[in-house]
Amino acid sequence: MDMTMDVLFLVLLVIFEGGYTTLPPYIKPCKMYDDACSLKSGQDAIPTLLKGDEKYHLPSLMPLKLPKIEVESGPNFKLTMTDIIVNGLDTMELVDYTHHRDELAFTMHLKSKRLEVLGNYEINGKLLMMPIEGSGPINVTVENSDFVYTFHIELYDRDGETYFNILPNDELTSSSEHAYFHMENLFNGNKELADNMNKFLNENSKEVFAELGSSIRSTMRKAIRDVATIFSKTFPYKDYFAE
Ligand SMILES: *[C@@H]1O[C@H](CO)[C@@H](O)[C@H](O)[C@H]1NC(C)=O
């Protein structure tokens, strides 16, 4: 095939295949188990991925918009957040990456400087033994957070190619240096009760996260798996690795 044919062939591929027959150029494949290369590749790709890419059906994650999060802790506590906006994903940095030897398992360590979660809340029940209820705007801001995400994949065949799926037994741990809470209009706008409760939550933010953390993390795990699935069902497993 001469040069002209090559170019024509590529243009036709792009037109007929919708332009995503290969990984986006900002995802650089690395050799399997070359974790240093994958770490660099991930660090380089994250800023572009966050901006979104219509061509690959990737939504912009700046800000990240979530319709609803439901946090339940035991039979006596329920928090529903709606119309959620998460600001600050651009402060997220991949600091470590491990592909576990001889296992279809991976660990990523991310840090974020400041994440601001805004939306509307409805809360009812007991939190750290304190009765709490109300609804209105909410602001949860966390600073200097660490996230460690470990996941296993399974391989499956489709149309003669091997693809991967992230299994639902993934794990996420998180910790933050500072957390701020503000719920407007707690206790139907009773200012004294509301001020006391907001003060109490901020003074006990570590305990609040310990109590609510597991359902928040399971929502985050689902969001990560959903974004990863856009890629995993589009590109064969081997495309993610250089020869
Ligand atoms: C949310 O709370 C943080 C910490 O108190 C504050 O800096 C930020 O301005 C608040 N955001 C909004 C939109 O009110």
PDB file of C-alpha atoms and ligand atoms in Angstrom:
ATOM      1  CA  MET A   1       0.000   0.000   0.000  1.00  0.00           C
ATOM      2  CA  ASP A   2       1.454   3.342  -0.934  1.00  0.00           C
ATOM      3  CA  MET A   3       1.285   6.459   1.200  1.00  0.00           C
ATOM      4  CA  THR A   4      -1.846   7.947  -0.400  1.00  0.00           C
ATOM      5  CA  MET A   5      -3.776   4.713   0.005  1.00  0.00           C
ATOM      6  CA  ASP A   6      -2.712   4.515   3.611  1.00  0.00           C
ATOM      7  CA  VAL A   7      -4.073   7.962   4.392  1.00  0.00           C
ATOM      8  CA  LEU A   8      -7.314   7.303   2.519  1.00  0.00           C
ATOM      9  CA  PHE A   9      -7.739   4.020   4.371  1.00  0.00           C
ATOM     10  CA  LEU A  10      -7.285   5.792   7.711  1.00  0.00           C
ATOM     11  CA  VAL A  11      -9.767   8.530   6.813  1.00  0.00           C
ATOM     12  CA  LEU A  12     -12.360   5.911   5.817  1.00  0.00           C
ATOM     13  CA  LEU A  13     -11.772   4.037   9.053  1.00  0.00           C
ATOM     14  CA  VAL A  14     -12.359   7.204  11.053  1.00  0.00           C
ATOM     15  CA  ILE A  15     -15.547   8.010   9.121  1.00  0.00           C
ATOM     16  CA  PHE A  16     -17.018   4.518   9.194  1.00  0.00           C
ATOM     17  CA  GLU A  17     -15.952   3.424  12.613  1.00  0.00           C
ATOM     18  CA  GLY A  18     -16.935   6.600  14.403  1.00  0.00           C
ATOM     19  CA  GLY A  19     -13.335   7.530  15.068  1.00  0.00           C
ATOM     20  CA  TYR A  20     -12.650   5.286  18.002  1.00  0.00           C
ATOM     21  CA  THR A  21     -11.006   2.217  16.559  1.00  0.00           C
ATOM     22  CA  THR A  22      -7.871   2.883  18.588  1.00  0.00           C
ATOM     23  CA  LEU A  23      -7.276   4.235  22.064  1.00  0.00           C
ATOM     24  CA  PRO A  24      -7.319   8.030  22.284  1.00  0.00           C
ATOM     25  CA  PRO A  25      -3.805   9.387  21.627  1.00  0.00           C
ATOM     26  CA  TYR A  26      -3.487  10.696  25.205  1.00  0.00           C
ATOM     27  CA  ILE A  27      -3.610   7.143  26.588  1.00  0.00           C
ATOM     28  CA  LYS A  28      -0.143   5.752  25.971  1.00  0.00           C
ATOM     29  CA  PRO A  29       0.084   1.952  26.201  1.00  0.00           C
ATOM     30  CA  CYS A  30       2.939   0.579  28.317  1.00  0.00           C
ATOM     31  CA  LYS A  31       4.536  -2.848  28.539  1.00  0.00           C
ATOM     32  CA  MET A  32       2.751  -5.165  30.944  1.00  0.00           C
ATOM     33  CA  TYR A  33       4.111  -4.743  34.520  1.00  0.00           C
ATOM     34  CA  ASP A  34       6.062  -1.579  33.600  1.00  0.00           C
ATOM     35  CA  ASP A  35       4.408   0.295  36.469  1.00  0.00           C
ATOM     36  CA  ALA A  36       6.631   3.375  36.165  1.00  0.00           C
ATOM     37  CA  CYS A  37       5.559   3.809  32.538  1.00  0.00           C
ATOM     38  CA  SER A  38       1.869   3.258  33.415  1.00  0.00           C
ATOM     39  CA  LEU A  39       2.096   5.758  36.266  1.00  0.00           C
ATOM     40  CA  LYS A  40       3.479   8.415  33.905  1.00  0.00           C
ATOM     41  CA  SER A  41       0.918   7.520  31.232  1.00  0.00           C
ATOM     42  CA  GLY A  42      -1.916   7.809  33.778  1.00  0.00           C
ATOM     43  CA  GLN A  43      -0.617  11.118  35.118  1.00  0.00           C
ATOM     44  CA  ASP A  44      -0.457  12.516  31.593  1.00  0.00           C
ATOM     45  CA  ALA A  45      -3.919  11.239  30.609  1.00  0.00           C
ATOM     46  CA  ILE A  46      -5.905  12.364  33.673  1.00  0.00           C
ATOM     47  CA  PRO A  47      -6.093  16.116  32.865  1.00  0.00           C
ATOM     48  CA  THR A  48      -7.389  15.362  29.354  1.00  0.00           C
ATOM     49  CA  LEU A  49      -9.823  12.685  30.542  1.00  0.00           C
ATOM     50  CA  LEU A  50     -11.276  15.097  33.112  1.00  0.00           C
ATOM     51  CA  LYS A  51     -12.100  17.606  30.373  1.00  0.00           C
ATOM     52  CA  GLY A  52     -14.129  14.908  28.605  1.00  0.00           C
ATOM     53  CA  ASP A  53     -14.020  13.824  24.983  1.00  0.00           C
ATOM     54  CA  GLU A  54     -17.150  13.785  22.849  1.00  0.00           C
ATOM     55  CA  LYS A  55     -15.512  11.579  20.243  1.00  0.00           C
ATOM     56  CA  TYR A  56     -15.167   8.797  22.819  1.00  0.00           C
ATOM     57  CA  HIS A  57     -18.493   9.549  24.561  1.00  0.00           C
ATOM     58  CA  LEU A  58     -16.651  10.661  27.694  1.00  0.00           C
ATOM     59  CA  PRO A  59     -18.509  13.307  29.704  1.00  0.00           C
ATOM     60  CA  SER A  60     -16.601  16.247  31.143  1.00  0.00           C
ATOM     61  CA  LEU A  61     -15.860  15.651  34.817  1.00  0.00           C
ATOM     62  CA  MET A  62     -15.142  19.314  35.557  1.00  0.00           C
ATOM     63  CA  PRO A  63     -17.286  19.670  37.441  1.00  0.00           C
ATOM     64  CA  LEU A  64     -18.465  16.111  38.047  1.00  0.00           C
ATOM     65  CA  LYS A  65     -22.280  16.064  38.119  1.00  0.00           C
ATOM     66  CA  LEU A  66     -24.181  13.324  39.927  1.00  0.00           C
ATOM     67  CA  PRO A  67     -27.976  13.219  40.025  1.00  0.00           C
ATOM     68  CA  LYS A  68     -28.311  11.513  43.400  1.00  0.00           C
ATOM     69  CA  ILE A  69     -26.411   9.904  46.289  1.00  0.00           C
ATOM     70  CA  GLU A  70     -28.186   7.971  49.013  1.00  0.00           C
ATOM     71  CA  VAL A  71     -26.305   7.336  52.215  1.00  0.00           C
ATOM     72  CA  GLU A  72     -27.867   4.964  54.703  1.00  0.00           C
ATOM     73  CA  SER A  73     -26.246   4.002  57.961  1.00  0.00           C
ATOM     74  CA  GLY A  74     -28.268   1.451  59.854  1.00  0.00           C
ATOM     75  CA  PRO A  75     -32.051   1.610  60.145  1.00  0.00           C
ATOM     76  CA  ASN A  76     -31.984   5.011  61.874  1.00  0.00           C
ATOM     77  CA  PHE A  77     -30.142   7.238  59.460  1.00  0.00           C
ATOM     78  CA  LYS A  78     -30.736   8.416  55.935  1.00  0.00           C
ATOM     79  CA  LEU A  79     -29.098  11.178  53.900  1.00  0.00           C
ATOM     80  CA  THR A  80     -30.173  11.845  50.328  1.00  0.00           C
ATOM     81  CA  MET A  81     -28.224  14.292  48.211  1.00  0.00           C
ATOM     82  CA  THR A  82     -29.500  15.483  44.822  1.00  0.00           C
ATOM     83  CA  ASP A  83     -28.196  17.698  41.976  1.00  0.00           C
ATOM     84  CA  ILE A  84     -24.651  17.176  43.148  1.00  0.00           C
ATOM     85  CA  ILE A  85     -21.666  19.028  41.764  1.00  0.00           C
ATOM     86  CA  VAL A  86     -18.128  17.976  42.679  1.00  0.00           C
ATOM     87  CA  ASN A  87     -15.538  20.707  42.090  1.00  0.00           C
ATOM     88  CA  GLY A  88     -11.801  20.186  42.265  1.00  0.00           C
ATOM     89  CA  LEU A  89     -11.205  16.900  40.435  1.00  0.00           C
ATOM     90  CA  ASP A  90      -8.466  18.830  38.621  1.00  0.00           C
ATOM     91  CA  THR A  91      -6.519  18.809  41.910  1.00  0.00           C
ATOM     92  CA  MET A  92      -6.478  15.005  41.702  1.00  0.00           C
ATOM     93  CA  GLU A  93      -3.086  13.406  41.124  1.00  0.00           C
ATOM     94  CA  LEU A  94      -2.125   9.793  40.490  1.00  0.00           C
ATOM     95  CA  VAL A  95       0.839   9.127  42.803  1.00  0.00           C
ATOM     96  CA  ASP A  96       1.277   5.365  42.552  1.00  0.00           C
ATOM     97  CA  TYR A  97       0.257   2.491  40.299  1.00  0.00           C
ATOM     98  CA  THR A  98       0.777  -1.267  40.726  1.00  0.00           C
ATOM     99  CA  HIS A  99      -0.173  -4.125  38.410  1.00  0.00           C
ATOM    100  CA  HIS A 100      -0.011  -7.110  40.756  1.00  0.00           C
ATOM    101  CA  ARG A 101       2.148  -9.877  39.321  1.00  0.00           C
ATOM    102  CA  ASP A 102       0.384 -12.930  37.913  1.00  0.00           C
ATOM    103  CA  GLU A 103      -2.989 -11.566  38.974  1.00  0.00           C
ATOM    104  CA  LEU A 104      -5.578  -9.608  37.073  1.00  0.00           C
ATOM    105  CA  ALA A 105      -5.410  -7.009  39.850  1.00  0.00           C
ATOM    106  CA  PHE A 106      -4.353  -3.373  40.023  1.00  0.00           C
ATOM    107  CA  THR A 107      -3.894  -0.722  42.730  1.00  0.00           C
ATOM    108  CA  MET A 108      -3.941   3.025  42.208  1.00  0.00           C
ATOM    109  CA  HIS A 109      -3.141   5.676  44.777  1.00  0.00           C
ATOM    110  CA  LEU A 110      -4.549   9.161  44.181  1.00  0.00           C
ATOM    111  CA  LYS A 111      -4.305  12.384  46.131  1.00  0.00           C
ATOM    112  CA  SER A 112      -6.540  15.437  45.892  1.00  0.00           C
ATOM    113  CA  LYS A 113      -5.846  18.889  47.323  1.00  0.00           C
ATOM    114  CA  ARG A 114      -9.426  20.065  47.642  1.00  0.00           C
ATOM    115  CA  LEU A 115     -12.769  18.569  46.658  1.00  0.00           C
ATOM    116  CA  GLU A 116     -15.945  20.577  47.116  1.00  0.00           C
ATOM    117  CA  VAL A 117     -19.242  18.676  47.033  1.00  0.00           C
ATOM    118  CA  LEU A 118     -22.303  20.908  46.617  1.00  0.00           C
ATOM    119  CA  GLY A 119     -25.962  20.008  46.236  1.00  0.00           C
ATOM    120  CA  ASN A 120     -29.250  19.679  48.037  1.00  0.00           C
ATOM    121  CA  TYR A 121     -29.706  17.383  51.003  1.00  0.00           C
ATOM    122  CA  GLU A 122     -32.458  15.743  52.931  1.00  0.00           C
ATOM    123  CA  ILE A 123     -31.396  14.220  56.225  1.00  0.00           C
ATOM    124  CA  ASN A 124     -33.251  12.303  58.862  1.00  0.00           C
ATOM    125  CA  GLY A 125     -32.197  10.138  61.774  1.00  0.00           C
ATOM    126  CA  LYS A 126     -29.394   9.954  64.285  1.00  0.00           C
ATOM    127  CA  LEU A 127     -25.819  10.817  63.466  1.00  0.00           C
ATOM    128  CA  LEU A 128     -23.199  10.085  66.151  1.00  0.00           C
ATOM    129  CA  MET A 129     -26.161   9.572  68.514  1.00  0.00           C
ATOM    130  CA  MET A 130     -27.484  13.109  67.806  1.00  0.00           C
ATOM    131  CA  PRO A 131     -30.941  13.506  66.262  1.00  0.00           C
ATOM    132  CA  ILE A 132     -30.681  15.416  62.995  1.00  0.00           C
ATOM    133  CA  GLU A 133     -33.226  16.436  60.367  1.00  0.00           C
ATOM    134  CA  GLY A 134     -33.707  19.014  57.662  1.00  0.00           C
ATOM    135  CA  SER A 135     -33.393  19.778  53.984  1.00  0.00           C
ATOM    136  CA  GLY A 136     -31.674  22.481  51.955  1.00  0.00           C
ATOM    137  CA  PRO A 137     -28.327  23.255  50.323  1.00  0.00           C
ATOM    138  CA  ILE A 138     -25.251  21.314  51.501  1.00  0.00           C
ATOM    139  CA  ASN A 139     -21.504  21.889  51.175  1.00  0.00           C
ATOM    140  CA  VAL A 140     -18.987  19.180  52.067  1.00  0.00           C
ATOM    141  CA  THR A 141     -15.382  20.184  51.394  1.00  0.00           C
ATOM    142  CA  VAL A 142     -12.416  17.883  51.993  1.00  0.00           C
ATOM    143  CA  GLU A 143      -8.759  18.872  51.854  1.00  0.00           C
ATOM    144  CA  ASN A 144      -5.628  16.800  51.306  1.00  0.00           C
ATOM    145  CA  SER A 145      -7.341  13.484  50.726  1.00  0.00           C
ATOM    146  CA  ASP A 146      -5.800  10.134  49.885  1.00  0.00           C
ATOM    147  CA  PHE A 147      -7.623   7.472  47.882  1.00  0.00           C
ATOM    148  CA  VAL A 148      -6.375   3.935  47.328  1.00  0.00           C
ATOM    149  CA  TYR A 149      -8.343   1.939  44.769  1.00  0.00           C
ATOM    150  CA  THR A 150      -7.742  -1.796  44.195  1.00  0.00           C
ATOM    151  CA  PHE A 151      -9.655  -3.699  41.551  1.00  0.00           C
ATOM    152  CA  HIS A 152      -9.706  -7.087  39.838  1.00  0.00           C
ATOM    153  CA  ILE A 153     -10.667  -7.605  36.248  1.00  0.00           C
ATOM    154  CA  GLU A 154     -12.091 -10.527  34.313  1.00  0.00           C
ATOM    155  CA  LEU A 155     -11.419 -11.176  30.635  1.00  0.00           C
ATOM    156  CA  TYR A 156     -14.108 -12.194  28.156  1.00  0.00           C
ATOM    157  CA  ASP A 157     -14.264 -12.772  24.409  1.00  0.00           C
ATOM    158  CA  ARG A 158     -16.450 -10.838  22.002  1.00  0.00           C
ATOM    159  CA  ASP A 159     -16.233 -11.062  18.204  1.00  0.00           C
ATOM    160  CA  GLY A 160     -12.871 -12.816  18.366  1.00  0.00           C
ATOM    161  CA  GLU A 161     -11.251 -10.194  20.656  1.00  0.00           C
ATOM    162  CA  THR A 162     -10.553 -10.265  24.392  1.00  0.00           C
ATOM    163  CA  TYR A 163     -12.018  -7.449  26.493  1.00  0.00           C
ATOM    164  CA  PHE A 164     -11.980  -6.767  30.260  1.00  0.00           C
ATOM    165  CA  ASN A 165     -14.514  -5.946  32.932  1.00  0.00           C
ATOM    166  CA  ILE A 166     -13.843  -4.505  36.376  1.00  0.00           C
ATOM    167  CA  LEU A 167     -15.289  -6.931  38.936  1.00  0.00           C
ATOM    168  CA  PRO A 168     -17.627  -5.511  41.599  1.00  0.00           C
ATOM    169  CA  ASN A 169     -15.353  -6.660  44.460  1.00  0.00           C
ATOM    170  CA  ASP A 170     -13.219  -3.506  44.078  1.00  0.00           C
ATOM    171  CA  GLU A 171     -11.985  -1.720  47.205  1.00  0.00           C
ATOM    172  CA  LEU A 172     -11.593   1.957  47.970  1.00  0.00           C
ATOM    173  CA  THR A 173     -10.045   3.474  51.067  1.00  0.00           C
ATOM    174  CA  SER A 174      -9.955   7.194  51.696  1.00  0.00           C
ATOM    175  CA  SER A 175      -8.787   9.644  54.309  1.00  0.00           C
ATOM    176  CA  SER A 176      -8.759  13.430  54.503  1.00  0.00           C
ATOM    177  CA  GLU A 177      -6.741  15.879  56.547  1.00  0.00           C
ATOM    178  CA  HIS A 178      -9.637  18.356  56.858  1.00  0.00           C
ATOM    179  CA  ALA A 179     -13.356  18.104  56.233  1.00  0.00           C
ATOM    180  CA  TYR A 180     -15.880  20.947  56.405  1.00  0.00           C
ATOM    181  CA  PHE A 181     -19.634  20.453  56.492  1.00  0.00           C
ATOM    182  CA  HIS A 182     -22.313  23.005  56.064  1.00  0.00           C
ATOM    183  CA  MET A 183     -26.015  22.187  55.888  1.00  0.00           C
ATOM    184  CA  GLU A 184     -28.330  25.134  55.477  1.00  0.00           C
ATOM    185  CA  ASN A 185     -31.832  25.085  56.940  1.00  0.00           C
ATOM    186  CA  LEU A 186     -31.320  22.215  59.396  1.00  0.00           C
ATOM    187  CA  PHE A 187     -34.204  21.674  61.852  1.00  0.00           C
ATOM    188  CA  ASN A 188     -36.592  23.681  59.664  1.00  0.00           C
ATOM    189  CA  GLY A 189     -34.440  26.772  59.931  1.00  0.00           C
ATOM    190  CA  ASN A 190     -34.178  26.855  63.748  1.00  0.00           C
ATOM    191  CA  LYS A 191     -30.954  28.860  63.792  1.00  0.00           C
ATOM    192  CA  GLU A 192     -29.695  27.899  67.229  1.00  0.00           C
ATOM    193  CA  LEU A 193     -30.179  24.153  66.719  1.00  0.00           C
ATOM    194  CA  ALA A 194     -28.770  24.384  63.176  1.00  0.00           C
ATOM    195  CA  ASP A 195     -25.648  26.328  64.208  1.00  0.00           C
ATOM    196  CA  ASN A 196     -24.958  23.903  67.051  1.00  0.00           C
ATOM    197  CA  MET A 197     -25.326  20.885  64.784  1.00  0.00           C
ATOM    198  CA  ASN A 198     -23.061  22.311  62.038  1.00  0.00           C
ATOM    199  CA  LYS A 199     -20.472  23.139  64.707  1.00  0.00           C
ATOM    200  CA  PHE A 200     -20.767  19.633  66.194  1.00  0.00           C
ATOM    201  CA  LEU A 201     -20.340  17.977  62.758  1.00  0.00           C
ATOM    202  CA  ASN A 202     -17.251  20.036  61.948  1.00  0.00           C
ATOM    203  CA  GLU A 203     -15.662  19.312  65.316  1.00  0.00           C
ATOM    204  CA  ASN A 204     -16.295  15.581  64.808  1.00  0.00           C
ATOM    205  CA  SER A 205     -15.662  15.294  61.079  1.00  0.00           C
ATOM    206  CA  LYS A 206     -13.421  12.203  61.420  1.00  0.00           C
ATOM    207  CA  GLU A 207     -16.181  10.323  63.247  1.00  0.00           C
ATOM    208  CA  VAL A 208     -18.821  11.521  60.775  1.00  0.00           C
ATOM    209  CA  PHE A 209     -16.780  10.106  57.897  1.00  0.00           C
ATOM    210  CA  ALA A 210     -16.147   6.895  59.800  1.00  0.00           C
ATOM    211  CA  GLU A 211     -19.901   6.461  60.133  1.00  0.00           C
ATOM    212  CA  LEU A 212     -20.907   7.511  56.610  1.00  0.00           C
ATOM    213  CA  GLY A 213     -17.734   6.613  54.725  1.00  0.00           C
ATOM    214  CA  SER A 214     -18.622   3.129  53.554  1.00  0.00           C
ATOM    215  CA  SER A 215     -21.767   4.105  51.665  1.00  0.00           C
ATOM    216  CA  ILE A 216     -20.062   7.206  50.209  1.00  0.00           C
ATOM    217  CA  ARG A 217     -17.186   5.006  49.010  1.00  0.00           C
ATOM    218  CA  SER A 218     -19.493   2.436  47.443  1.00  0.00           C
ATOM    219  CA  THR A 219     -21.107   5.254  45.409  1.00  0.00           C
ATOM    220  CA  MET A 220     -17.643   6.427  44.321  1.00  0.00           C
ATOM    221  CA  ARG A 221     -16.620   2.879  43.364  1.00  0.00           C
ATOM    222  CA  LYS A 222     -19.672   2.595  41.148  1.00  0.00           C
ATOM    223  CA  ALA A 223     -18.865   5.944  39.454  1.00  0.00           C
ATOM    224  CA  ILE A 224     -15.262   4.813  38.779  1.00  0.00           C
ATOM    225  CA  ARG A 225     -16.445   1.466  37.354  1.00  0.00           C
ATOM    226  CA  ASP A 226     -18.969   3.245  35.109  1.00  0.00           C
ATOM    227  CA  VAL A 227     -16.301   5.506  33.567  1.00  0.00           C
ATOM    228  CA  ALA A 228     -13.836   2.616  33.196  1.00  0.00           C
ATOM    229  CA  THR A 229     -16.513   0.506  31.491  1.00  0.00           C
ATOM    230  CA  ILE A 230     -16.828   3.062  28.674  1.00  0.00           C
ATOM    231  CA  PHE A 231     -13.207   2.225  27.836  1.00  0.00           C
ATOM    232  CA  SER A 232     -13.147  -1.456  28.680  1.00  0.00           C
ATOM    233  CA  LYS A 233     -16.017  -2.396  26.391  1.00  0.00           C
ATOM    234  CA  THR A 234     -14.681  -0.255  23.533  1.00  0.00           C
ATOM    235  CA  PHE A 235     -11.035  -1.334  23.327  1.00  0.00           C
ATOM    236  CA  PRO A 236      -9.650  -4.880  23.437  1.00  0.00           C
ATOM    237  CA  TYR A 237      -7.507  -5.684  26.489  1.00  0.00           C
ATOM    238  CA  LYS A 238      -4.320  -5.979  24.436  1.00  0.00           C
ATOM    239  CA  ASP A 239      -4.644  -2.355  23.228  1.00  0.00           C
ATOM    240  CA  TYR A 240      -3.825  -1.149  26.743  1.00  0.00           C
ATOM    241  CA  PHE A 241      -0.391  -2.757  26.600  1.00  0.00           C
ATOM    242  CA  ALA A 242       2.576  -2.111  24.335  1.00  0.00           C
ATOM    243  CA  GLU A 243       4.307  -5.116  22.778  1.00  0.00           C
TER     244      GLU A 243
HETATM  245  C1  LIG B   1     -17.905  25.375  50.819  1.00  0.00           C
HETATM  246  O1  LIG B   1     -17.194  25.316  52.048  1.00  0.00           O
HETATM  247  C2  LIG B   1     -15.835  25.678  51.959  1.00  0.00           C
HETATM  248  C3  LIG B   1     -15.187  25.434  53.325  1.00  0.00           C
HETATM  249  O2  LIG B   1     -15.859  26.096  54.333  1.00  0.00           O
HETATM  250  C4  LIG B   1     -15.736  27.137  51.504  1.00  0.00           C
HETATM  251  O3  LIG B   1     -14.379  27.515  51.385  1.00  0.00           O
HETATM  252  C5  LIG B   1     -16.436  27.282  50.153  1.00  0.00           C
HETATM  253  O4  LIG B   1     -16.418  28.637  49.739  1.00  0.00           O
HETATM  254  C6  LIG B   1     -17.879  26.789  50.234  1.00  0.00           C
HETATM  255  N1  LIG B   1     -18.461  26.802  48.895  1.00  0.00           N
HETATM  256  C7  LIG B   1     -19.610  27.419  48.628  1.00  0.00           C
HETATM  257  C8  LIG B   1     -20.083  27.361  47.201  1.00  0.00           C
HETATM  258  O5  LIG B   1     -20.252  28.003  49.470  1.00  0.00           O
END
